[in-house]
Coordinates of C-alpha atoms in Angstrom, one line a residue:
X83 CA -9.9 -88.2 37.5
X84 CA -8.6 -87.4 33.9
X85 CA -8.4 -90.8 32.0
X86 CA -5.9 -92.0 29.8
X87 CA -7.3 -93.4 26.7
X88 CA -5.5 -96.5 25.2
X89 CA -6.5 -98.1 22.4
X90 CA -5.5 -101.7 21.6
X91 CA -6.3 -103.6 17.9
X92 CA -5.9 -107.4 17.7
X93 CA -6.0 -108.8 13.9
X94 CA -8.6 -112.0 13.0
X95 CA -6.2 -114.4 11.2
X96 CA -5.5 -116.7 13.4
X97 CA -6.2 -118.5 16.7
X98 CA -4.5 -117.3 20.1
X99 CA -1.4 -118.7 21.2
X100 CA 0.9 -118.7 24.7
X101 CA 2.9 -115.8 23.0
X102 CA 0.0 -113.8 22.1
X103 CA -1.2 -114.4 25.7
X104 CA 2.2 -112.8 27.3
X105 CA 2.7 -110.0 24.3
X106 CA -0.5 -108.7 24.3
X107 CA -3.4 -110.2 26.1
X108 CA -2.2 -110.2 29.5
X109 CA -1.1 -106.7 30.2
X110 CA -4.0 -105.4 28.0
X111 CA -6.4 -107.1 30.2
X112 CA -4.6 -105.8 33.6
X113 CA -5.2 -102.1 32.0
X114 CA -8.5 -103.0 31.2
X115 CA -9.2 -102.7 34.6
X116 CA -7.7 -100.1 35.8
X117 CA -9.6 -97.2 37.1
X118 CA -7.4 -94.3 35.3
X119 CA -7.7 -96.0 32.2
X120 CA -10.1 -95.5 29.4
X121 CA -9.3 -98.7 27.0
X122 CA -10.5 -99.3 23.6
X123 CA -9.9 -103.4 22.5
X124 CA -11.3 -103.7 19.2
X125 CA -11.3 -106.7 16.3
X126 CA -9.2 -105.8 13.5
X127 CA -11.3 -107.5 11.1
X128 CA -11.0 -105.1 7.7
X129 CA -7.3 -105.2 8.4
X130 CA -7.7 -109.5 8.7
X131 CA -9.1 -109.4 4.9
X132 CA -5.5 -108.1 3.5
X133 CA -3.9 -110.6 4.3
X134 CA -6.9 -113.6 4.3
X135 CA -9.4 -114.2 1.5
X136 CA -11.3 -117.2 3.0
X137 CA -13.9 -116.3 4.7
X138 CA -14.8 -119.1 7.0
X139 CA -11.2 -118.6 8.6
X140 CA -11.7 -114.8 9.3
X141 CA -15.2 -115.5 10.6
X142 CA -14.2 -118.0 13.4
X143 CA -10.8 -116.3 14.1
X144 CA -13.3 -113.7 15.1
X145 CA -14.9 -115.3 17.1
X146 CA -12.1 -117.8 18.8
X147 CA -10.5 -113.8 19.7
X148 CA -13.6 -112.5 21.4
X149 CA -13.9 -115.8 23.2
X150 CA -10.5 -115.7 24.1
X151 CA -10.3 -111.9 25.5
X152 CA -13.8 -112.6 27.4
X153 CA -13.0 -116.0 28.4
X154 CA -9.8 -114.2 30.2
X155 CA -11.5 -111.4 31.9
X156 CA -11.6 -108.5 29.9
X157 CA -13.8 -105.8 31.9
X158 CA -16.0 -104.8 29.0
X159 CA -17.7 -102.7 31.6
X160 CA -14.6 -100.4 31.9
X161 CA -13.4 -101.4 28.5
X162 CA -14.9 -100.7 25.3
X163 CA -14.5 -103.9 23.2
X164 CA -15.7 -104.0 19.5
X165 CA -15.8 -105.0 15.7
X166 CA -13.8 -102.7 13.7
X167 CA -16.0 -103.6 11.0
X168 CA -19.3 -102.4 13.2
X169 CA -18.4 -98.7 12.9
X170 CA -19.1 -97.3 9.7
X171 CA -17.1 -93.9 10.8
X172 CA -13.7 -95.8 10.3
X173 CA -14.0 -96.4 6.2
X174 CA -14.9 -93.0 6.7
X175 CA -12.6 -91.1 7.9
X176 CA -9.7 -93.4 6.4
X177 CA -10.5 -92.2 3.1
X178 CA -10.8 -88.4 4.5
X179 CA -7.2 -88.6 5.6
X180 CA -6.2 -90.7 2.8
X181 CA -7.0 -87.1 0.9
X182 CA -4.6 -85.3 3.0
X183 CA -1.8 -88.2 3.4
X184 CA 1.2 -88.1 0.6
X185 CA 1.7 -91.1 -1.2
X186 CA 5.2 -90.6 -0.6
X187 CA 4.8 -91.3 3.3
X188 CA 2.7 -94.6 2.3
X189 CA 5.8 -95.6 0.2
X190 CA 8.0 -95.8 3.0
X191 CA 5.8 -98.4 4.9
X192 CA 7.7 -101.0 6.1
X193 CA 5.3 -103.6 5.0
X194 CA 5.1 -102.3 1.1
X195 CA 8.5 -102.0 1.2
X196 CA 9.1 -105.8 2.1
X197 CA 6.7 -106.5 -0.6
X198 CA 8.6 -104.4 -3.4
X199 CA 12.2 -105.6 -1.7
X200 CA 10.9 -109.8 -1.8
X201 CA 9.4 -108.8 -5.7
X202 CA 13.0 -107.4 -7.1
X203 CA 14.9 -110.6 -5.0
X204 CA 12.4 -112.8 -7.0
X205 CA 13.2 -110.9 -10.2
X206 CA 9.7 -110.2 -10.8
X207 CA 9.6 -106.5 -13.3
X208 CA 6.7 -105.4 -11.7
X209 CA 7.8 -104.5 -8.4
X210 CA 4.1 -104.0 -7.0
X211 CA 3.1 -107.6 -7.9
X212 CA 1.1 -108.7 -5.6
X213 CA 0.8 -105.5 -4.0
X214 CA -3.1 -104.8 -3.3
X215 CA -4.4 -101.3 -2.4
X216 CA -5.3 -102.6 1.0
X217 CA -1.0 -103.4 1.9
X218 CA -0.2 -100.3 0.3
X219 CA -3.0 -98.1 2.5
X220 CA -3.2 -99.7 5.9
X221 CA -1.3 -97.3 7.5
X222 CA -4.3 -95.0 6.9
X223 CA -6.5 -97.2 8.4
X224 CA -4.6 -98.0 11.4
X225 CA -4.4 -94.3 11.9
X226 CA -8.4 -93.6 11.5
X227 CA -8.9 -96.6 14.4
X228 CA -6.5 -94.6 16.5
X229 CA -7.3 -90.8 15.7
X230 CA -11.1 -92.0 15.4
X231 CA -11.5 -92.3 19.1
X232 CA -8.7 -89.6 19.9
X233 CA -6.0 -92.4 22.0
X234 CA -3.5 -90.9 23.6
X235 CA -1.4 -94.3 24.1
X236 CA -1.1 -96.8 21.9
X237 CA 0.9 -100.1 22.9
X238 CA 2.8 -101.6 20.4
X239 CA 5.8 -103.5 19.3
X240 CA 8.8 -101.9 18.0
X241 CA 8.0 -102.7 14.5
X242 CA 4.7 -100.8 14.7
X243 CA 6.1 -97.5 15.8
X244 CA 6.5 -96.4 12.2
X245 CA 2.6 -96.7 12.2
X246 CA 1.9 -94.8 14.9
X247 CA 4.0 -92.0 13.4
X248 CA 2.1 -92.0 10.6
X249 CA -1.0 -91.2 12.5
X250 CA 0.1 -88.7 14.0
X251 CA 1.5 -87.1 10.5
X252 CA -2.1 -87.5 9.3
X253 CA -3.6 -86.1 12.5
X254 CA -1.8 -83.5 12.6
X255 CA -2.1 -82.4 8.7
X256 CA -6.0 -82.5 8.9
X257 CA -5.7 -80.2 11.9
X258 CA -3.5 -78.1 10.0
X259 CA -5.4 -77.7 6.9
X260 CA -9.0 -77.4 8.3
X261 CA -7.3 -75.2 11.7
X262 CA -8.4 -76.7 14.4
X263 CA -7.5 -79.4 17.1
X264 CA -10.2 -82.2 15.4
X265 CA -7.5 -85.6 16.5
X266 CA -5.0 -86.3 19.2
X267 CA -2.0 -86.8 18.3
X268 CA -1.5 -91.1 19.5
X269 CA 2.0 -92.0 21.2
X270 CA 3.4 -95.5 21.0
X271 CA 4.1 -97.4 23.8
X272 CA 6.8 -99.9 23.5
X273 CA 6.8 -102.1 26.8
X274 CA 10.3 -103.6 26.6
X275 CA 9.3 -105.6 29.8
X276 CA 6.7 -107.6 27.9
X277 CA 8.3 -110.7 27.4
X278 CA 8.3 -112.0 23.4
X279 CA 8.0 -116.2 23.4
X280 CA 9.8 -118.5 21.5
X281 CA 7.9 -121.2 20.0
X282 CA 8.6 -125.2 19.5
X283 CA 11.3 -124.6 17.3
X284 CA 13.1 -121.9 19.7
X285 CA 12.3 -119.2 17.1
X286 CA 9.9 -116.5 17.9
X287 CA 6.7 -118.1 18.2
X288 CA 4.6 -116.8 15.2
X289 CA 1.5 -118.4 12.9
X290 CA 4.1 -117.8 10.4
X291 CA 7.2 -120.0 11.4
X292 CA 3.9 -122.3 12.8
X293 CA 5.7 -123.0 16.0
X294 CA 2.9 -122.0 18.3
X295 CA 1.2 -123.4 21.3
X296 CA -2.6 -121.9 20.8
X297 CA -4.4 -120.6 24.2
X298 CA -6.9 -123.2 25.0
X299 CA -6.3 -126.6 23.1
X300 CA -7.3 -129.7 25.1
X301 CA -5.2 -131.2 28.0
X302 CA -4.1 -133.7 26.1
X303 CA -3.2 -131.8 23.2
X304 CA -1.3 -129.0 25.3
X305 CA 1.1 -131.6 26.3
X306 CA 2.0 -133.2 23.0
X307 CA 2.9 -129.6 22.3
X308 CA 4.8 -129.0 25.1
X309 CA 6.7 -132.2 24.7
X310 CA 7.7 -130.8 21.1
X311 CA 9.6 -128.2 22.6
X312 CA 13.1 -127.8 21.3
X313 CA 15.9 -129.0 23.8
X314 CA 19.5 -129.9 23.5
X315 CA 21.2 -133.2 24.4
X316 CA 22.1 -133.0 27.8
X317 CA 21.0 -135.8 29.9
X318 CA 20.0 -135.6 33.5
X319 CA 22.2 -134.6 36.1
X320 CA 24.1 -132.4 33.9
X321 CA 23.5 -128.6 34.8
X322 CA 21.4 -126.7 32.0
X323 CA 21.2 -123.5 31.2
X324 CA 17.8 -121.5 32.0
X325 CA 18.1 -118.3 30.7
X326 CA 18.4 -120.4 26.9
X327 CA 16.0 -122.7 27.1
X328 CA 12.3 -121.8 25.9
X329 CA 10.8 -124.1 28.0
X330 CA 12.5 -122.3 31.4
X331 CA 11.2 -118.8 29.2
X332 CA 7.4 -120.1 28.7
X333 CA 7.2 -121.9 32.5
X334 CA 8.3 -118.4 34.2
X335 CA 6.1 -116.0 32.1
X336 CA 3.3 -117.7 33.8
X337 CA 4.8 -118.7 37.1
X338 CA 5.5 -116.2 40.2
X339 CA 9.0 -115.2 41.1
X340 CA 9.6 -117.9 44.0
X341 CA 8.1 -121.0 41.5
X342 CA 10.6 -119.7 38.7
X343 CA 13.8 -119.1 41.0
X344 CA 13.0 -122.7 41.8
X345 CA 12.9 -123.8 38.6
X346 CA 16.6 -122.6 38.2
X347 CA 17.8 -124.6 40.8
X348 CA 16.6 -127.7 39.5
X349 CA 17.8 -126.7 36.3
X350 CA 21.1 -126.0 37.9
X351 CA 20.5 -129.3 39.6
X352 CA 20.5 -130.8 36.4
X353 CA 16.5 -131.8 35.9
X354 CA 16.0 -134.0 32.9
X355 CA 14.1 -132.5 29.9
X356 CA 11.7 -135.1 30.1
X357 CA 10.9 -134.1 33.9
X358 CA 11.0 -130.2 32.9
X359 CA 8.4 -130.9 30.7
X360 CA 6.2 -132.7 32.7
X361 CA 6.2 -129.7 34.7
X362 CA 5.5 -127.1 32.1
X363 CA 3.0 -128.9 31.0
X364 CA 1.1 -129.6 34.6
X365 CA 1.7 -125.6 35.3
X366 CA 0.2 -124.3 31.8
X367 CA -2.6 -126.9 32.4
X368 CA -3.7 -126.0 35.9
X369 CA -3.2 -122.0 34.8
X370 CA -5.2 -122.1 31.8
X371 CA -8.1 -124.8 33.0
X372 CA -10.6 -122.2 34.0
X373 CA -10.2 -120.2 31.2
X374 CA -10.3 -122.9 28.9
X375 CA -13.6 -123.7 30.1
X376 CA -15.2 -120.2 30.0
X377 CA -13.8 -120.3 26.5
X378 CA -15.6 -123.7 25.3
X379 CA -18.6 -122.4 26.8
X380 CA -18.7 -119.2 25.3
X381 CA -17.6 -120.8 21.7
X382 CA -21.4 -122.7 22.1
X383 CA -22.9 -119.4 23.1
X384 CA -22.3 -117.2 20.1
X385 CA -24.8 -115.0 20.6
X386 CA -23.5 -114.1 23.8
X387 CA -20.3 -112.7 22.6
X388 CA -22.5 -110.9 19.6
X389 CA -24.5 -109.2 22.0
X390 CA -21.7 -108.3 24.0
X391 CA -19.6 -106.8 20.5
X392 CA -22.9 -105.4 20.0
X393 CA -23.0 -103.2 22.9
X394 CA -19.4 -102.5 22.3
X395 CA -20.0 -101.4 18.6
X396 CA -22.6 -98.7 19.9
X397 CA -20.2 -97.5 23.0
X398 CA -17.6 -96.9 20.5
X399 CA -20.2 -95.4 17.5
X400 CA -21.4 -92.6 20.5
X401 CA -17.6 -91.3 20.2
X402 CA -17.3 -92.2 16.2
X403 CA -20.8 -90.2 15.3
X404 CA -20.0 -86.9 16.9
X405 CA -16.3 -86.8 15.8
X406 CA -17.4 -87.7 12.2
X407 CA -20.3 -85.3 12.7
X408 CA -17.5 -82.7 13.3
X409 CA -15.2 -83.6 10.3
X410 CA -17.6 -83.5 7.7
X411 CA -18.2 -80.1 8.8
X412 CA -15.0 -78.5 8.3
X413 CA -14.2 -80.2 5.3
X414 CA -17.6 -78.9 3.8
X415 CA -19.3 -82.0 3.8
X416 CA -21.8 -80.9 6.2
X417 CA -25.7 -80.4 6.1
X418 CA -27.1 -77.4 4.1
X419 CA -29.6 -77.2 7.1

């Protein structure tokens, strides 16, 4: 059976929230294990320190998102599940095709040009105030974790596509110049089924608009959160509206089709928001319970997860070595002997 290979990169900011679960964790996981699949779930952790200097919060963000994906049953069997910043080979080849990349397609990056676009709003004269190199360049090294280990699918949201266009422009300019089919060229995959949560406030839920409901806070911390959730002023027995309310959106990306078309009818019914949450609050608990404790468990049992990363890290360096092996070679950085 020819697999596909997908590759999947999670960033260590921050801790894992409900929307993060829904977005990203859940359908990675289900592709995790299946059989036609080849999956690579790695750590973003060189791309955390661009946009986090303190180390102590990169450091357990790594670890609360190898808990996390473990703690939810990713198949690491199946799966190859690693550091970023355990495979030497991906510094490496970012700065081999930061040597064929224009700067002129690093200009158009969506993310430097916020930067330059908030810097003239502001007034500032330097446009690339607090620019680093690391904003400016991560395009290239989103492209060597992709072209590294040769994905051929690459799931992301619509605002990453530009991304994985640039890898393939990079890809495709190092097989060019040195003649030869070295990288695959990635496609993004843009899942417009995967449902994108709103947070407390109703917006988006996001560390940045810090609206989120994290993955496995305490019971009795889950439902203060849930009882934060936005609502409007209708009282019971009026009829409410589902389809608007975040709490209706966060009870039926966890629930099955029958508990969430009876949802409706009560909210039809007219349920009070102080019932509704009640039972958002009992579902998320019961559903997250188990994980939740395989996650506390393997939070005391850190060198569990290392070892595990660790026999991720050398999965993923037998497919870095060769490649790199290979492009060294035909850019005349090979052996003399």
């Amino acid at each position: 059976m020819t697999k596909t290979r997908v590759l999947t990169g999670i960033t260590t900011t921050g801790t894992p929230h409900l929307g993060n679960y829904v977005g990203a964790i859940k359908p990675a996981i289900e592709a995790s294990q299946r059989p036609d699949v080849e999956s690579f779930y790695f750590l973003a952790d060189l791309h955390a320190l661009i946009k986090c200097q303190d180390p102590r919060r990169v450091q357990q963000s790594r670890l609360e998102i190898a808990a996390t994906w473990l703690a939810l049953g990713l198949d690491t069997d199946n799966a190859t599940f690693y550091r970023q910043s355990d495979i030497p080979e991906i510094p490496e080849l970012t700065w081999m095709l930061s040597c064929v990349c224009a700067k002129g397609l690093m200009n158009r990056a969506h993310a430097y040009k916020a930067a330059v676009a908030e810097n003239e709003e502001l007034g500032h004269q330097d446009m690339d105030k607090g620019v680093s190199m690391g904003l400016f360049g991560y395009p290239v090294l989103m492209a060597a974790d992709i072209l590294m280990f040769n994905a051929n699918k690459v799931p992301v949201g619509r605002d990453q596509i530009q991304h994985i266009e640039m890898a393939r422009d990079m890809g495709g300019r190092f097989n060019h110049l040195y003649k030869g089919q070295y990288f695959t060229l990635p496609e993004a995959v843009v899942d417009d089924k995967v449902e994108v949560l709103n947070g407390l406030d109703g917006r988006k839920m996001s560390k940045s608009y810090n609206n989120t409901i994290p993955l496995f806070v305490s019971e009795k911390k889950l439902q203060k959160l849930v009882r934060k959730i936005k609502t409007n002023s209708l009282e019971p027995g009026e009829p409410k509206d589902p389809d608007s309310c975040t709490l209706f959106q966060i009870f039926s990306a966890f629930a099955s089709a029958e508990e969430t078309a009876t949802m409706r009818t009560d909210y039809e019914n007219g349920i009070g928001w102080g019932e509704a949450k009640d039972r958002v609050f009992e579902y998320l608990n019961v559903h997250l319970r188990e994980p939740r404790e395989r996650y506390n468990a393997l939070l005391e049992d850190p060198g569990h997860i290392e070892n595990v990363l660790k026999q991720g890290a050398e999965k993923a360096r037998a497919e870095a070595q060769p490649l790199m092996e290979r492009v060294r070679e035909v850019a005349g950085l090979g052996r003399f002997v």
